[in-house]
XYZ file of C-alpha atoms in Angstrom:
448
model
C 22.937 -119.569 -15.188
C 22.724 -116.872 -12.558
C 25.364 -114.784 -14.346
C 23.500 -115.156 -17.623
C 20.273 -113.959 -16.042
C 22.164 -111.075 -14.532
C 23.532 -110.019 -17.916
C 20.077 -110.297 -19.491
C 18.694 -107.985 -16.818
C 21.510 -105.467 -17.199
C 21.218 -105.171 -20.975
C 17.925 -103.262 -21.185
C 18.875 -101.110 -18.207
C 22.154 -100.129 -19.838
C 20.433 -99.360 -23.147
C 17.919 -97.146 -21.374
C 20.719 -95.390 -19.520
C 22.588 -94.816 -22.778
C 19.505 -93.275 -24.385
C 19.023 -91.030 -21.357
C 22.682 -89.997 -21.453
C 22.372 -89.279 -25.173
C 19.392 -87.024 -24.525
C 21.319 -85.193 -21.810
C 24.286 -84.708 -24.141
C 22.044 -83.386 -26.912
C 20.363 -80.994 -24.500
C 23.765 -79.805 -23.280
C 24.837 -79.339 -26.900
C 21.762 -77.218 -27.679
C 22.272 -75.126 -24.536
C 25.889 -74.435 -25.490
C 24.836 -73.440 -29.006
C 22.143 -71.155 -27.598
C 24.636 -69.503 -25.257
C 27.090 -69.024 -28.131
C 24.378 -67.368 -30.261
C 23.367 -65.023 -27.434
C 26.975 -64.088 -26.666
C 27.672 -63.424 -30.359
C 24.537 -61.298 -30.666
C 25.492 -59.358 -27.544
C 29.027 -58.737 -28.826
C 27.761 -57.532 -32.216
C 25.376 -55.074 -30.569
C 28.028 -53.721 -28.218
C 30.344 -53.236 -31.189
C 27.535 -51.505 -33.056
C 26.658 -48.910 -30.416
C 30.354 -48.372 -29.702
C 31.306 -47.568 -33.290
C 27.966 -46.727 -34.922
C 27.883 -43.673 -37.201
C 26.241 -40.604 -35.703
C 23.373 -40.918 -38.199
C 22.278 -44.088 -36.467
C 22.772 -42.856 -32.903
C 19.735 -40.590 -32.990
C 17.519 -40.078 -29.979
C 13.990 -38.925 -29.426
C 14.407 -35.855 -27.258
C 10.938 -36.179 -25.705
C 11.732 -39.544 -24.145
C 15.035 -38.212 -22.857
C 13.588 -34.943 -21.549
C 10.634 -36.613 -19.819
C 12.972 -39.152 -18.228
C 15.251 -36.404 -16.924
C 12.273 -34.594 -15.413
C 11.047 -37.816 -13.812
C 14.478 -38.461 -12.334
C 14.551 -34.878 -11.030
C 11.167 -35.256 -9.340
C 9.259 -33.014 -11.782
C 6.783 -35.669 -12.813
C 5.846 -36.832 -16.297
C 6.498 -33.479 -17.941
C 8.451 -31.457 -20.479
C 10.189 -28.107 -20.132
C 8.664 -25.835 -22.768
C 9.626 -22.255 -23.660
C 7.353 -19.452 -22.520
C 6.288 -17.398 -25.584
C 7.793 -13.923 -25.763
C 5.607 -10.858 -25.461
C 6.231 -9.823 -29.045
C 5.793 -12.083 -32.029
C 9.058 -13.672 -33.033
C 10.771 -12.641 -29.812
C 13.041 -15.457 -28.579
C 11.964 -17.013 -25.314
C 14.347 -16.942 -22.365
C 12.096 -18.726 -19.908
C 10.815 -22.267 -19.742
C 8.011 -23.791 -17.777
C 7.477 -27.401 -16.807
C 4.183 -28.746 -18.136
C 2.656 -32.223 -17.728
C 2.285 -34.107 -21.003
C 0.705 -37.205 -22.501
C 2.646 -37.092 -25.765
C 4.417 -40.329 -24.875
C 3.207 -43.458 -23.156
C 4.938 -43.968 -19.805
C 6.801 -47.290 -19.854
C 9.952 -46.230 -21.698
C 10.383 -42.809 -20.014
C 10.089 -44.511 -16.608
C 12.661 -47.090 -17.710
C 15.066 -44.316 -18.724
C 14.320 -42.370 -15.542
C 15.210 -45.391 -13.412
C 18.582 -45.672 -15.164
C 19.231 -41.918 -14.829
C 18.242 -41.932 -11.163
C 20.534 -44.834 -10.323
C 23.522 -44.132 -12.564
C 23.128 -40.651 -14.038
C 22.444 -39.831 -17.667
C 24.951 -42.222 -19.207
C 23.767 -43.065 -22.710
C 26.279 -45.846 -23.315
C 24.951 -47.561 -20.206
C 21.397 -47.213 -21.540
C 22.511 -48.809 -24.801
C 24.210 -51.612 -22.873
C 21.064 -52.304 -20.844
C 18.990 -52.233 -24.029
C 21.418 -54.724 -25.544
C 20.823 -57.058 -22.601
C 17.064 -56.615 -23.073
C 17.411 -57.382 -26.782
C 19.243 -60.602 -26.022
C 16.507 -61.485 -23.548
C 14.112 -60.954 -26.464
C 16.164 -63.447 -28.470
C 15.846 -65.884 -25.566
C 12.078 -65.331 -25.445
C 11.926 -66.033 -29.181
C 13.787 -69.290 -28.530
C 11.254 -70.407 -25.918
C 8.307 -69.219 -28.021
C 9.548 -71.153 -31.054
C 10.287 -74.202 -28.904
C 6.747 -74.144 -27.500
C 5.098 -73.659 -30.901
C 7.325 -75.770 -33.175
C 8.429 -78.307 -30.563
C 11.939 -78.434 -32.011
C 15.160 -77.178 -30.462
C 16.752 -77.009 -33.911
C 14.011 -74.724 -35.189
C 14.254 -72.607 -32.037
C 18.026 -72.244 -32.436
C 17.727 -71.212 -36.088
C 15.114 -68.565 -35.239
C 17.320 -67.236 -32.436
C 20.358 -67.153 -34.717
C 18.483 -65.110 -37.331
C 17.373 -62.685 -34.611
C 20.899 -62.318 -33.216
C 22.352 -61.477 -36.646
C 19.523 -59.211 -37.847
C 21.091 -55.799 -38.417
C 18.024 -53.560 -37.850
C 17.587 -55.003 -34.362
C 21.186 -54.074 -33.593
C 20.501 -50.463 -34.561
C 17.527 -50.302 -32.190
C 19.706 -50.819 -29.142
C 21.721 -47.660 -29.856
C 18.894 -45.114 -29.733
C 16.726 -43.552 -27.049
C 13.533 -45.027 -28.464
C 11.157 -47.632 -27.100
C 11.803 -50.198 -29.864
C 13.867 -52.666 -27.832
C 11.705 -52.562 -24.710
C 8.514 -52.825 -26.753
C 9.796 -55.846 -28.691
C 10.787 -57.579 -25.454
C 7.376 -56.995 -23.857
C 5.533 -58.076 -27.019
C 7.437 -61.369 -27.206
C 6.787 -61.945 -23.506
C 3.075 -61.314 -24.010
C 3.005 -63.678 -27.001
C 4.713 -66.490 -25.088
C 2.360 -66.151 -22.110
C -0.682 -65.936 -24.418
C 0.278 -69.113 -26.279
C 0.546 -70.876 -22.928
C -2.777 -69.370 -21.798
C -4.568 -70.815 -24.831
C -2.993 -74.212 -24.179
C -3.950 -74.063 -20.489
C -6.867 -71.592 -20.193
C -6.711 -70.856 -16.490
C -7.661 -67.663 -14.673
C -4.012 -66.994 -13.756
C -2.684 -67.483 -17.292
C -5.269 -65.161 -18.856
C -4.744 -62.586 -16.103
C -0.993 -62.606 -16.783
C -1.613 -62.349 -20.529
C -3.875 -59.319 -20.098
C -1.453 -57.622 -17.717
C 1.440 -58.121 -20.126
C -0.600 -56.702 -22.999
C -1.305 -53.711 -20.766
C 2.438 -53.273 -20.250
C 2.993 -53.566 -24.012
C 0.395 -50.855 -24.661
C 1.913 -48.569 -22.027
C 5.214 -48.879 -23.886
C 3.713 -48.106 -27.303
C -0.007 -47.594 -27.894
C -0.050 -49.415 -31.238
C -1.683 -52.390 -29.498
C -4.510 -50.465 -27.835
C -7.131 -52.184 -30.034
C -5.567 -55.640 -29.850
C -7.435 -56.778 -26.690
C -10.712 -56.520 -28.614
C -9.242 -58.269 -31.663
C -7.699 -61.073 -29.596
C -10.791 -61.750 -27.485
C -13.058 -61.741 -30.544
C -10.742 -64.108 -32.431
C -10.409 -66.456 -29.445
C -14.163 -66.607 -28.848
C -14.805 -67.289 -32.543
C -12.121 -69.943 -32.829
C -13.083 -71.717 -29.603
C -16.829 -71.133 -29.863
C -17.472 -74.803 -29.125
C -16.165 -74.346 -25.573
C -17.083 -70.701 -25.152
C -18.595 -71.353 -21.738
C -15.195 -72.403 -20.413
C -13.607 -69.163 -21.631
C -15.905 -66.667 -19.920
C -14.005 -66.503 -16.632
C -10.528 -66.527 -18.283
C -11.676 -63.751 -20.640
C -12.795 -61.650 -17.682
C -9.381 -62.260 -16.116
C -7.675 -61.116 -19.333
C -9.665 -57.875 -19.401
C -9.033 -57.329 -15.687
C -5.286 -57.748 -16.146
C -5.220 -55.313 -19.058
C -7.365 -52.693 -17.310
C -5.359 -52.955 -14.087
C -2.218 -51.926 -15.972
C -3.571 -49.164 -18.196
C -6.223 -47.620 -15.926
C -3.786 -45.595 -13.767
C -2.367 -43.928 -16.894
C -5.828 -43.130 -18.275
C -6.947 -41.717 -14.915
C -3.767 -39.643 -14.633
C -4.315 -38.132 -18.079
C -7.914 -37.270 -17.247
C -7.132 -35.737 -13.853
C -4.014 -33.834 -14.912
C -4.778 -32.957 -18.538
C -8.534 -33.446 -18.926
C -7.638 -35.911 -21.680
C -9.501 -39.193 -22.055
C -7.492 -41.606 -24.124
C -5.192 -44.575 -23.931
C -2.964 -43.624 -26.839
C -0.464 -40.798 -26.581
C -1.399 -37.314 -27.670
C 0.757 -37.676 -30.805
C -1.636 -40.191 -32.380
C -3.304 -37.434 -34.381
C 0.036 -36.481 -35.911
C 0.528 -40.100 -37.008
C -2.882 -40.276 -38.685
C -2.357 -36.920 -40.378
C 1.156 -37.726 -41.596
C -0.012 -41.069 -42.966
C -2.791 -39.533 -45.045
C -1.791 -36.003 -45.992
C -2.435 -35.934 -49.738
C 0.509 -33.713 -50.728
C 2.947 -35.399 -48.434
C 5.214 -38.241 -49.398
C 4.038 -41.159 -47.229
C 6.162 -42.532 -44.408
C 8.594 -39.637 -44.129
C 9.046 -38.279 -40.614
C 7.586 -34.744 -40.809
C 4.348 -33.882 -42.606
C 3.996 -30.632 -44.507
C 1.444 -28.395 -42.814
C -0.552 -25.904 -44.920
C -0.715 -22.346 -43.652
C -4.389 -22.530 -42.677
C -3.824 -25.653 -40.597
C -0.664 -24.174 -39.117
C -2.733 -21.199 -37.961
C -5.220 -23.539 -36.273
C -2.403 -25.312 -34.444
C -0.620 -22.165 -33.284
C -0.629 -21.815 -29.523
C -2.582 -25.022 -28.965
C -1.713 -27.569 -26.306
C -0.578 -31.075 -27.252
C -4.069 -32.393 -26.512
C -5.758 -29.808 -28.729
C -3.199 -30.339 -31.521
C -3.857 -34.069 -31.336
C -7.613 -33.580 -31.805
C -7.172 -31.157 -34.716
C -4.662 -33.352 -36.563
C -6.711 -36.492 -35.943
C -9.798 -34.879 -37.485
C -7.763 -33.525 -40.397
C -6.163 -36.912 -41.067
C -9.488 -38.724 -41.287
C -10.922 -35.836 -43.323
C -8.148 -36.382 -45.878
C -9.132 -40.056 -46.114
C -12.755 -39.144 -46.871
C -11.882 -36.343 -49.300
C -9.196 -38.236 -51.224
C -10.042 -41.978 -51.287
C -7.889 -42.603 -54.367
C -4.851 -41.080 -52.700
C -5.638 -43.084 -49.577
C -5.669 -46.292 -51.636
C -2.306 -45.353 -53.170
C -0.852 -44.746 -49.706
C -2.115 -48.137 -48.551
C -0.444 -49.853 -51.519
C 2.741 -47.895 -50.870
C 2.836 -48.945 -47.232
C 2.179 -52.548 -48.205
C 5.699 -52.624 -49.639
C 7.406 -50.445 -47.044
C 5.947 -52.423 -44.128
C 8.419 -55.224 -44.828
C 11.525 -53.098 -45.502
C 11.945 -51.024 -42.341
C 15.526 -50.126 -41.552
C 16.981 -48.033 -38.776
C 14.616 -45.651 -37.053
C 12.921 -43.621 -39.766
C 11.811 -45.187 -43.000
C 11.994 -48.045 -45.481
C 15.255 -49.262 -46.980
C 14.969 -47.307 -50.234
C 14.334 -44.071 -48.285
C 17.577 -44.563 -46.346
C 19.470 -45.416 -49.517
C 18.137 -42.477 -51.556
C 18.808 -40.025 -48.725
C 22.348 -41.322 -48.193
C 21.642 -42.195 -44.552
C 22.554 -45.846 -45.080
C 24.876 -47.653 -47.450
C 23.714 -49.740 -50.370
C 24.870 -52.921 -48.643
C 22.685 -52.296 -45.583
C 19.604 -51.544 -47.687
C 20.089 -54.582 -49.913
C 20.641 -56.738 -46.820
C 17.348 -55.680 -45.232
C 15.299 -56.100 -48.406
C 16.809 -59.479 -49.324
C 16.574 -60.902 -45.804
C 12.996 -59.731 -45.281
C 11.865 -61.106 -48.638
C 13.614 -64.387 -47.825
C 11.850 -64.515 -44.442
C 8.464 -63.960 -46.094
C 9.081 -66.629 -48.750
C 10.359 -69.121 -46.177
C 7.339 -68.436 -43.949
C 4.967 -69.144 -46.838
C 6.867 -72.362 -47.604
C 6.531 -73.416 -43.970
C 2.748 -73.029 -43.979
C 2.307 -74.604 -47.423
C 4.751 -77.534 -47.270
C 5.229 -78.294 -43.599
C 1.864 -77.854 -41.977
C 1.377 -79.580 -38.655
C 0.333 -78.995 -35.052
C 2.624 -75.955 -34.954
C 0.386 -74.098 -37.416
C -2.545 -74.134 -34.978
C -0.211 -73.188 -32.134
C 0.824 -70.105 -34.160
C -2.597 -68.517 -33.660
C -1.432 -65.551 -31.545
C 1.708 -64.696 -33.601
C -0.336 -64.848 -36.814
C -3.009 -62.634 -35.280
C -0.365 -60.103 -34.228
C 1.185 -60.114 -37.705
C -2.180 -59.435 -39.292
C -3.113 -56.797 -36.717
C 0.128 -54.829 -37.075
C -0.057 -55.011 -40.856
C -3.681 -53.879 -41.092
C -3.444 -51.088 -38.509
C -0.243 -49.825 -40.137
C -1.759 -49.386 -43.582
C -4.279 -46.586 -42.939
C -3.094 -44.735 -39.842
C 0.561 -45.371 -38.921
C 3.091 -43.152 -40.670
C 6.300 -44.667 -39.272
C 7.347 -47.935 -40.894
C 9.605 -48.894 -38.004
C 6.422 -49.764 -36.114
C 6.297 -52.965 -38.178
C 9.579 -54.285 -36.802
C 8.281 -55.865 -33.546
C 6.468 -58.590 -35.513
C 9.477 -59.522 -37.666
C 10.583 -62.147 -35.062
C 7.416 -64.098 -35.856
C 8.534 -64.316 -39.484
C 11.899 -65.554 -38.225
C 10.134 -68.312 -36.305
C 8.067 -69.433 -39.296
C 11.086 -69.201 -41.613
C 13.109 -71.357 -39.215
C 10.483 -74.104 -39.542
C 10.970 -74.101 -43.310
C 14.774 -73.931 -43.122
C 15.110 -76.899 -40.755
C 12.614 -79.033 -42.667
C 14.132 -78.214 -46.054
C 17.594 -79.134 -44.802
C 16.144 -82.334 -43.375
C 14.634 -83.229 -46.741
C 17.924 -82.440 -48.477
C 19.863 -84.701 -46.095
C 17.367 -87.509 -46.576
C 17.575 -87.190 -50.356
C 21.378 -87.135 -50.254
C 21.538 -90.297 -48.167
């Protein structure tokens, strides 16, 4: 009798222990799969920057030059030639001048590497590869928090690890990889902040958005957009969001204010964006210029206005001219917007859309077809996810959806470079992963 009672008591305990052990084994299985994906992605990127064609291994000389000056103790500056006495006379002298043509995060990152290890580009690419894999890990945790499924998170991470354009970003001296990492970090913290709207969470969210903006100023308007959207969506509890919203603004301002003050004191320039913003607006809207190609054509009269001007003055002139073109040629502006609607989703490499790389011979047909097909598949799968598999995850996707819309809208009228769309592609990967996992689940159920 006693033994029977003992067995009856052990049964439920053993079943509970088996379920717990099964959960542990599943978690271990997912962790091993995640590690395998990250290792594979790392290996592919190392192979890429080791054997990449020279066409892909381009660098932005400004970032490199500013970083070298920072490492040498010359401040945030560029070495520029001193004009010769006679017109057309080659310059033999250079002078170091402070600049605001680039935002500071990436040059300081490069300068830290140069200061510690010397100017070793392969090492920079290796560090950027590590950062890119950390971005993949952030995407995993973001997807896990939003979708609540380790399978969905693994699929999103796998797509990221195998996505060829992200591999190419690690092998250039551009801020793409660092910016994408910071943006994913901001998104993850912001999703948590909306779930748990505390002072600390909103402060961290604002500070991270400040860091994102200091890496690339594309997001300089997003604080206003995000706060407005949050206050509208949660207007029923708006009183509870006043203090967190103040914390968000304080975190953002604390990060960007030193850069704004520096620009004003050193250059008499008031602005958060870099002093190349005017060039972007002009290049995006110049009526005779093919949209989204790197260098705009400059008419002789405008070239004369720009001659001898500082970066700050050039920025103001080109900004005014870009918006003037919009007002003077609204039909052309509308055509450019439609054109960039298609190119926004086909960015490849560092310069332009897939068809631009293919037509110029800078990328093979296979690469271009890969990017177009994969991106279209991601868009279709994302739509399927929101149409067929709506659930709590759709509401939790508020911040990623807002970022997708913001990047798309701000790109259409004023951003000339299509690669600026790439940081939001991971959000499509997350939404597509929801559809992929659910569709496979339906297929398995139907088959059984």
